[in-house]
mmCIF file of C-alpha atoms in Angstrom:
data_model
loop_
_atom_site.group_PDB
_atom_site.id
_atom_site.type_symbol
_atom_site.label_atom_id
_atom_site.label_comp_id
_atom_site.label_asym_id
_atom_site.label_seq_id
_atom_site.Cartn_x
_atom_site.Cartn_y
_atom_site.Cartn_z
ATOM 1 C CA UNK A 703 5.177 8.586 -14.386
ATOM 2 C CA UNK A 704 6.960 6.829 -11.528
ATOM 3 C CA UNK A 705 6.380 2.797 -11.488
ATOM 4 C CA UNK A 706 7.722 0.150 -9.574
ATOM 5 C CA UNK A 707 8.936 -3.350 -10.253
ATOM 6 C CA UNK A 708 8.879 -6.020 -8.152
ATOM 7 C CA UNK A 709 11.067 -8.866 -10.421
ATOM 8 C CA UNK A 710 9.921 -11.552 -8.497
ATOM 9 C CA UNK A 711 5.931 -12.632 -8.564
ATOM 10 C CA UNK A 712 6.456 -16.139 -6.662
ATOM 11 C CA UNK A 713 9.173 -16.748 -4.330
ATOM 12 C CA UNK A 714 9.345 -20.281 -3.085
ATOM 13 C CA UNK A 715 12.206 -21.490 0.303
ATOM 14 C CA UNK A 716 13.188 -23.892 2.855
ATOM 15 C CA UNK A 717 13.399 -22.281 6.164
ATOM 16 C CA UNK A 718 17.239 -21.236 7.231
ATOM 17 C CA UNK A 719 17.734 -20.269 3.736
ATOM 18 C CA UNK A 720 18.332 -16.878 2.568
ATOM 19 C CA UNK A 721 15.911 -14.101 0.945
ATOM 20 C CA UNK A 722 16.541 -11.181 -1.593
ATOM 21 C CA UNK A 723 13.755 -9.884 -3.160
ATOM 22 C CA UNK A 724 14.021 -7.145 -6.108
ATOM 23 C CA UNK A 725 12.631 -4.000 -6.310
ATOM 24 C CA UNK A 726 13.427 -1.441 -9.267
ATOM 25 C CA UNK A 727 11.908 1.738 -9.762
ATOM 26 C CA UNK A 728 11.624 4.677 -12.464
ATOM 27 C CA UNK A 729 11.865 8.021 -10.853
ATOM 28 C CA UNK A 730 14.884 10.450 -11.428
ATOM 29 C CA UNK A 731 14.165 12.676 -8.023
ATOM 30 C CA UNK A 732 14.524 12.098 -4.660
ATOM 31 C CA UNK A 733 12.602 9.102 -3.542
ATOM 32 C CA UNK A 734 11.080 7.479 -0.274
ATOM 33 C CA UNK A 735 11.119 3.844 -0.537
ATOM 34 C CA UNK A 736 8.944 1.260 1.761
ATOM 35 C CA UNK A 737 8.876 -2.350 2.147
ATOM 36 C CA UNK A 738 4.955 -3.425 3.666
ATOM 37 C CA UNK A 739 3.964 -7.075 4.092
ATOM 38 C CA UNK A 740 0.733 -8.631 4.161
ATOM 39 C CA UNK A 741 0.718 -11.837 6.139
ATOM 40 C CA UNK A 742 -2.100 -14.410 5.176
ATOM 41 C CA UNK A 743 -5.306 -13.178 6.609
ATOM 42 C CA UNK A 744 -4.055 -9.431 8.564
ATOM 43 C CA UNK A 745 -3.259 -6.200 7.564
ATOM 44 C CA UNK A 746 -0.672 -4.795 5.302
ATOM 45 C CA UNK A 747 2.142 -3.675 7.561
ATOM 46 C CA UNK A 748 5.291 -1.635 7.440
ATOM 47 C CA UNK A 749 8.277 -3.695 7.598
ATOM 48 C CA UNK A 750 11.217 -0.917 6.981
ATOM 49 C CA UNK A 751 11.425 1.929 5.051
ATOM 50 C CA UNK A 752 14.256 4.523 3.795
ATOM 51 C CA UNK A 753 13.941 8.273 3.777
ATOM 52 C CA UNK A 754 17.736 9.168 3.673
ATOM 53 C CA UNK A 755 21.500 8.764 5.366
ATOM 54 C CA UNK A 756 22.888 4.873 5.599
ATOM 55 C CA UNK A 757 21.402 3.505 2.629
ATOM 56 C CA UNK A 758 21.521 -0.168 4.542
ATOM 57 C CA UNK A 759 18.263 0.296 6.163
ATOM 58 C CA UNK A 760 16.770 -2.721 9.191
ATOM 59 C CA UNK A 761 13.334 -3.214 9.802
ATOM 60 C CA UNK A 762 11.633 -5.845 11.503
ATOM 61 C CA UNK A 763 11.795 -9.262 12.320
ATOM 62 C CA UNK A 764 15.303 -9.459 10.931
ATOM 63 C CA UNK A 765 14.549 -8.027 7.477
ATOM 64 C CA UNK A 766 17.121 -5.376 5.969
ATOM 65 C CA UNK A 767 17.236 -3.589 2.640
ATOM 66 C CA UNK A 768 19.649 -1.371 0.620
ATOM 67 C CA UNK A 769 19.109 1.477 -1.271
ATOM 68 C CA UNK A 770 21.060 1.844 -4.155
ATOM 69 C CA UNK A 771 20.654 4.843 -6.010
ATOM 70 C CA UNK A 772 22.963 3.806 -9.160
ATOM 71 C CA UNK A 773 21.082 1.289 -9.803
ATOM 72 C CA UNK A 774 17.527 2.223 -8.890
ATOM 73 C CA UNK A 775 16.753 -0.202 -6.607
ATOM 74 C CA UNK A 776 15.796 -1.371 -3.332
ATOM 75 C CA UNK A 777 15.939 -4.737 -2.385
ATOM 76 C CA UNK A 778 15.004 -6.641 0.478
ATOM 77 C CA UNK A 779 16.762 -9.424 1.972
ATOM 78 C CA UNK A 780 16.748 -11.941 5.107
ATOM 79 C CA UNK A 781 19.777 -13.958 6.186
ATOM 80 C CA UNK A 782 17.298 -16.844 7.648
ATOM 81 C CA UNK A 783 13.959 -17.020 6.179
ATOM 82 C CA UNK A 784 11.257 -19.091 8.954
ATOM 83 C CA UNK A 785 7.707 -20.472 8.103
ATOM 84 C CA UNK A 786 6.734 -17.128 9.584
ATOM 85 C CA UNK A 787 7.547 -15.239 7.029
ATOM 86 C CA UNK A 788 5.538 -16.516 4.334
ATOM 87 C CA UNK A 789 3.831 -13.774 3.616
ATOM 88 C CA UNK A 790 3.163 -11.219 0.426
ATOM 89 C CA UNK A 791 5.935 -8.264 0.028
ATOM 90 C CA UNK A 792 5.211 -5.181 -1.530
ATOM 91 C CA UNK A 793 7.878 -2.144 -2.448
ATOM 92 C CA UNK A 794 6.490 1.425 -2.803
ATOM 93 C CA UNK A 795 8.168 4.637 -3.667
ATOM 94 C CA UNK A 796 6.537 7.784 -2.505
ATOM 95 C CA UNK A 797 7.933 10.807 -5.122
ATOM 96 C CA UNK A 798 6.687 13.985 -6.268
ATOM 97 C CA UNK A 799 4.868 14.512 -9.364
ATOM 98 C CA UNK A 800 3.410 17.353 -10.628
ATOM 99 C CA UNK A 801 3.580 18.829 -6.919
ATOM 100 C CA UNK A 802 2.132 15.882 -4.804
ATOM 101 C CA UNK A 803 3.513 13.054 -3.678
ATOM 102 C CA UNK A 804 1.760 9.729 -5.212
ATOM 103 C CA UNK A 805 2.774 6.692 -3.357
ATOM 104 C CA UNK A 806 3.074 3.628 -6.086
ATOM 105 C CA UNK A 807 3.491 0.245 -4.971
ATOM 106 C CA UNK A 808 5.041 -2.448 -6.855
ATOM 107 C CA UNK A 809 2.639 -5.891 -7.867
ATOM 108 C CA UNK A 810 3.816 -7.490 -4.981
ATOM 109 C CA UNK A 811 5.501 -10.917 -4.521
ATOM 110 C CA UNK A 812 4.336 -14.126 -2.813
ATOM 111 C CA UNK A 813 7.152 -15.504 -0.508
ATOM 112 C CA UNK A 814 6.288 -19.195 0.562
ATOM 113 C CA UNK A 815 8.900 -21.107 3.210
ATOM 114 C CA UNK A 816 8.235 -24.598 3.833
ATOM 115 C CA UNK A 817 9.278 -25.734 6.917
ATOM 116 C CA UNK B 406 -4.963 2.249 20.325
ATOM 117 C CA UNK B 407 -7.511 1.040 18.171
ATOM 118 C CA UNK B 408 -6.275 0.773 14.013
ATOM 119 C CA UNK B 409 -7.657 1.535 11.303
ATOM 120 C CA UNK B 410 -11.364 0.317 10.568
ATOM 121 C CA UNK B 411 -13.181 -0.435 7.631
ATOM 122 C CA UNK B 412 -16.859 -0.833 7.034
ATOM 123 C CA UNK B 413 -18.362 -2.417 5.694
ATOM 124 C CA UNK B 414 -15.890 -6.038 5.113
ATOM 125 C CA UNK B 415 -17.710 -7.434 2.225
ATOM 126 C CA UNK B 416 -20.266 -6.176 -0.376
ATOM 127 C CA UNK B 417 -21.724 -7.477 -3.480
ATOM 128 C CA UNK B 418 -23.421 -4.672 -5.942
ATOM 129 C CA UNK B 419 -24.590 -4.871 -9.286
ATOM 130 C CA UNK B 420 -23.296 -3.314 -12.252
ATOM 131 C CA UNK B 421 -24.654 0.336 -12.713
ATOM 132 C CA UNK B 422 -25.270 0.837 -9.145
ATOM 133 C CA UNK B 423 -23.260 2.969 -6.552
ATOM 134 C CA UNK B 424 -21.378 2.165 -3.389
ATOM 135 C CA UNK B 425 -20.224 3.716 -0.713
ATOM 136 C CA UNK B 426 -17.599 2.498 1.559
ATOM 137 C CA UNK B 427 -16.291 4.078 4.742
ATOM 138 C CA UNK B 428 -12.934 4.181 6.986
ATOM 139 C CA UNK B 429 -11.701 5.093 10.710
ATOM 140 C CA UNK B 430 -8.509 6.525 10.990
ATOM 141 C CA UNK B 431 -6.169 5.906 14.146
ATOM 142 C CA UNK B 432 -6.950 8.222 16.663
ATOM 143 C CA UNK B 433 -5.100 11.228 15.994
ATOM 144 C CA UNK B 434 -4.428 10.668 12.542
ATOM 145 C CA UNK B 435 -5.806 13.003 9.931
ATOM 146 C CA UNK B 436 -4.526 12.332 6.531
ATOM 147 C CA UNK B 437 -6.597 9.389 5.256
ATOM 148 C CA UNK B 438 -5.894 7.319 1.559
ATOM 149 C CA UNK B 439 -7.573 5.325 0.115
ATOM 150 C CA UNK B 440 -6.260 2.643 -2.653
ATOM 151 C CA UNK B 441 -7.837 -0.035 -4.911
ATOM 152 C CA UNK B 442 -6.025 -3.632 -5.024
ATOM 153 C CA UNK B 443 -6.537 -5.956 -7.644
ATOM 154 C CA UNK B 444 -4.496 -9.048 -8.735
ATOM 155 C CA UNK B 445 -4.017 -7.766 -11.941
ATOM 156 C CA UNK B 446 -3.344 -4.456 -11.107
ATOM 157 C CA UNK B 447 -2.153 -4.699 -7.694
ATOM 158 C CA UNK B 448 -2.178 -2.232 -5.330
ATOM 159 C CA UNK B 449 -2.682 1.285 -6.822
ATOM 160 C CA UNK B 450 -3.355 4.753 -5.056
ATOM 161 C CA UNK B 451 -7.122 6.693 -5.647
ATOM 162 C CA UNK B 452 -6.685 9.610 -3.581
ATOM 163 C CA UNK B 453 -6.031 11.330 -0.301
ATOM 164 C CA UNK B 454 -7.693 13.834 2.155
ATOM 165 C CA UNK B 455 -6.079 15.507 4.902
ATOM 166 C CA UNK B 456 -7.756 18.193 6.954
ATOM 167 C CA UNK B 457 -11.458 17.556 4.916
ATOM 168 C CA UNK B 458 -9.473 18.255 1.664
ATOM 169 C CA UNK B 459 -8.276 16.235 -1.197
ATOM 170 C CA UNK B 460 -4.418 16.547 -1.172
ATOM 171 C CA UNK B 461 -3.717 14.101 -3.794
ATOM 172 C CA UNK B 462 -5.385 12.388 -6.614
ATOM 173 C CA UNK B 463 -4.300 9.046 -8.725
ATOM 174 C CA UNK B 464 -5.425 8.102 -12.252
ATOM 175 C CA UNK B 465 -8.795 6.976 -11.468
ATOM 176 C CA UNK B 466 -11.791 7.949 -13.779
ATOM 177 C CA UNK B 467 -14.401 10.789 -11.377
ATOM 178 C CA UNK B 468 -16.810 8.066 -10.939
ATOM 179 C CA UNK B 469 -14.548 7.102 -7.811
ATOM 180 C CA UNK B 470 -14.876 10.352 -5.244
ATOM 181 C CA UNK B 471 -14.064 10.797 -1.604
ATOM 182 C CA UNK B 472 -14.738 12.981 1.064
ATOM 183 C CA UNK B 473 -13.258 13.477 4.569
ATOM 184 C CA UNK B 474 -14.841 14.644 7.896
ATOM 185 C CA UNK B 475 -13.938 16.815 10.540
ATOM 186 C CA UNK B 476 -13.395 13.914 12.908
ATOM 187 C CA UNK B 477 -11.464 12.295 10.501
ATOM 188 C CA UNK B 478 -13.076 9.743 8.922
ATOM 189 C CA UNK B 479 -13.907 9.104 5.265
ATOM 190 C CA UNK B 480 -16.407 7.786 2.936
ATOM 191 C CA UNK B 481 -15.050 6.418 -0.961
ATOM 192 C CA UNK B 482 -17.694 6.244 -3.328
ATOM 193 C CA UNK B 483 -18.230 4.808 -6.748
ATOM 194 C CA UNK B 484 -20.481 5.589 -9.118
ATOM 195 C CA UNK B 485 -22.024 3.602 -11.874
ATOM 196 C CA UNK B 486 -20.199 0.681 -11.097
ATOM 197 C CA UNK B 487 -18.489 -1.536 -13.791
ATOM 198 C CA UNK B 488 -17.491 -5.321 -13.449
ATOM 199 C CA UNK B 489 -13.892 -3.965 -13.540
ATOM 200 C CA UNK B 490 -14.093 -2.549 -10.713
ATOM 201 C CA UNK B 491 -14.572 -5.744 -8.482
ATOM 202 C CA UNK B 492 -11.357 -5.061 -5.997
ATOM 203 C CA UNK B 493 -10.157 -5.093 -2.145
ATOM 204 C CA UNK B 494 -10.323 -1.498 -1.001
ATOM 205 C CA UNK B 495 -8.095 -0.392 1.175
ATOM 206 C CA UNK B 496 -7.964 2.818 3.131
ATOM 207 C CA UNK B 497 -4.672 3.838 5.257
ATOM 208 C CA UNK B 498 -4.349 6.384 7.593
ATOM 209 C CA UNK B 499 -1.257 8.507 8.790
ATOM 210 C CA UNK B 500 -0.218 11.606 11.348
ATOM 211 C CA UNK B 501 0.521 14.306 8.359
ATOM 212 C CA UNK B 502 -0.529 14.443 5.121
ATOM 213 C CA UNK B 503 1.078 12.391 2.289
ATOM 214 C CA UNK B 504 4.928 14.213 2.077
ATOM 215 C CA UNK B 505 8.347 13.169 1.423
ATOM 216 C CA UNK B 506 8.589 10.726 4.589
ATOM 217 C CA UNK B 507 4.982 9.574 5.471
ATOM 218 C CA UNK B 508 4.241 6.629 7.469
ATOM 219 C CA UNK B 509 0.824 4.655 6.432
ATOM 220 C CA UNK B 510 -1.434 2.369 8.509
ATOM 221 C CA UNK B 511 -3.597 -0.197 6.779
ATOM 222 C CA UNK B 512 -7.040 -1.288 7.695
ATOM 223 C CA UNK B 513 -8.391 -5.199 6.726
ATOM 224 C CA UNK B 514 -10.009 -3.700 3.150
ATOM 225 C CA UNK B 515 -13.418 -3.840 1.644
ATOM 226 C CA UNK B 516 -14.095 -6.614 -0.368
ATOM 227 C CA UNK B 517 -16.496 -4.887 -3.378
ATOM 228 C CA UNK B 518 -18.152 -7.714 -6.020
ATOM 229 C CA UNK B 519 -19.709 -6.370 -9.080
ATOM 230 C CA UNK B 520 -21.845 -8.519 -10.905
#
């Protein structure tokens, strides 16, 4: 079974500094990968996503993430993190098994930026 | 255009009883999922209908079932409820059914108590 893993549970910055957070996952096939957030109090949103081509993949608000296929993973990363962004991140991988595609999300990670 | 809806926000239900919880799509949209967030757990996928029909399924025990109408909307229900099963329920809605490159919508959640 596919799984997801999200290294970081608590993720704790200054604004202006910089944000990478990990995202590994199990699958051998061809993949979908998805980056949502969850600011305090709204919906879970989309904030990029990868189906295929440039594996350097922008989303919004200034968030960016790479696919690397070697390596199984997907992170996310910000050049300039603001009070804004605190927020929870969640990865997800959409792949076939068994002949349907079951989206699995990682456990998510708490970002905190102090101002 | 209106997003996803979920009613009702908050419910509190005693162990051995059954719930049922229901969700709007966007207009338009007609694959609907439905997925059960817990902190333990996280976020983790029960099933999906598109077109009335379950597409896909998760790992979820059949006391959790679905169904789908032909305007779109769907009911979750759980049967026999268990104190494990206290969770934010969160339904998502998209244009096409759950593929290689679908794009999700989340509504606020249902907040189900067992106790």
């Amino acid at each position: 079974a596919q799984s997801v893993s999200q290294h970081n549970h608590h993720v704790i910055l200054s604004e202006a500094a910089s944000l990478e957070l990990g995202c590994n996952y199990s699958y051998g096939g061809t993949v979908n990968l998805f980056w949502y957030v969850q600011y305090p109090g709204q919906h879970l949103q989309l904030l990029l996503k990868y189906f295929s081509g440039d594996p350097l993949v922008k989303g919004i608000k200034g968030f960016e993430a790479e696919f690397i296929k070697s390596k199984f993973s997907f992170n996310l990363r910000k050049p300039s993190v603001q009070w804004s962004d605190t927020a929870e991140y969640f990865c997800a991988v959409n792949a076939r098994s068994g002949g349907s595609y079951i989206p699995t999300f990682g456990r998510g990670t708490s970002l905190i930026v102090h101002p | 255009k209106a997003g996803v809806t979920q009613t009702p926000r908050y419910l509190i239900k005693t162990r051995g009883q059954q719930v049922t919880l229901s969700c709007s799509p966007i207009s338009g949209h007609r694959s609907v999922s439905w997925y059960q967030q817990t902190p333990g757990q996280g976020l983790q996928f029960l099933f999906e209908y598109f077109s009335e029909t379950q597409r896909n399924k998760g790992n979820f025990p059949g006391r959790f079932s679905g169904r789908q109408f032909s305007n779109s909307r769907s009911e979750m229900n759980v049967s026999t409820l268990e104190l494990g099963d206290s969770a934010l329920y969160l339904c998502a809605s998209s244009l096409a059914d759950l593929g290689p490159s679908y794009e999700q919508y989340f509504g606020p959640g249902t907040r189900l108590t067992v106790t």
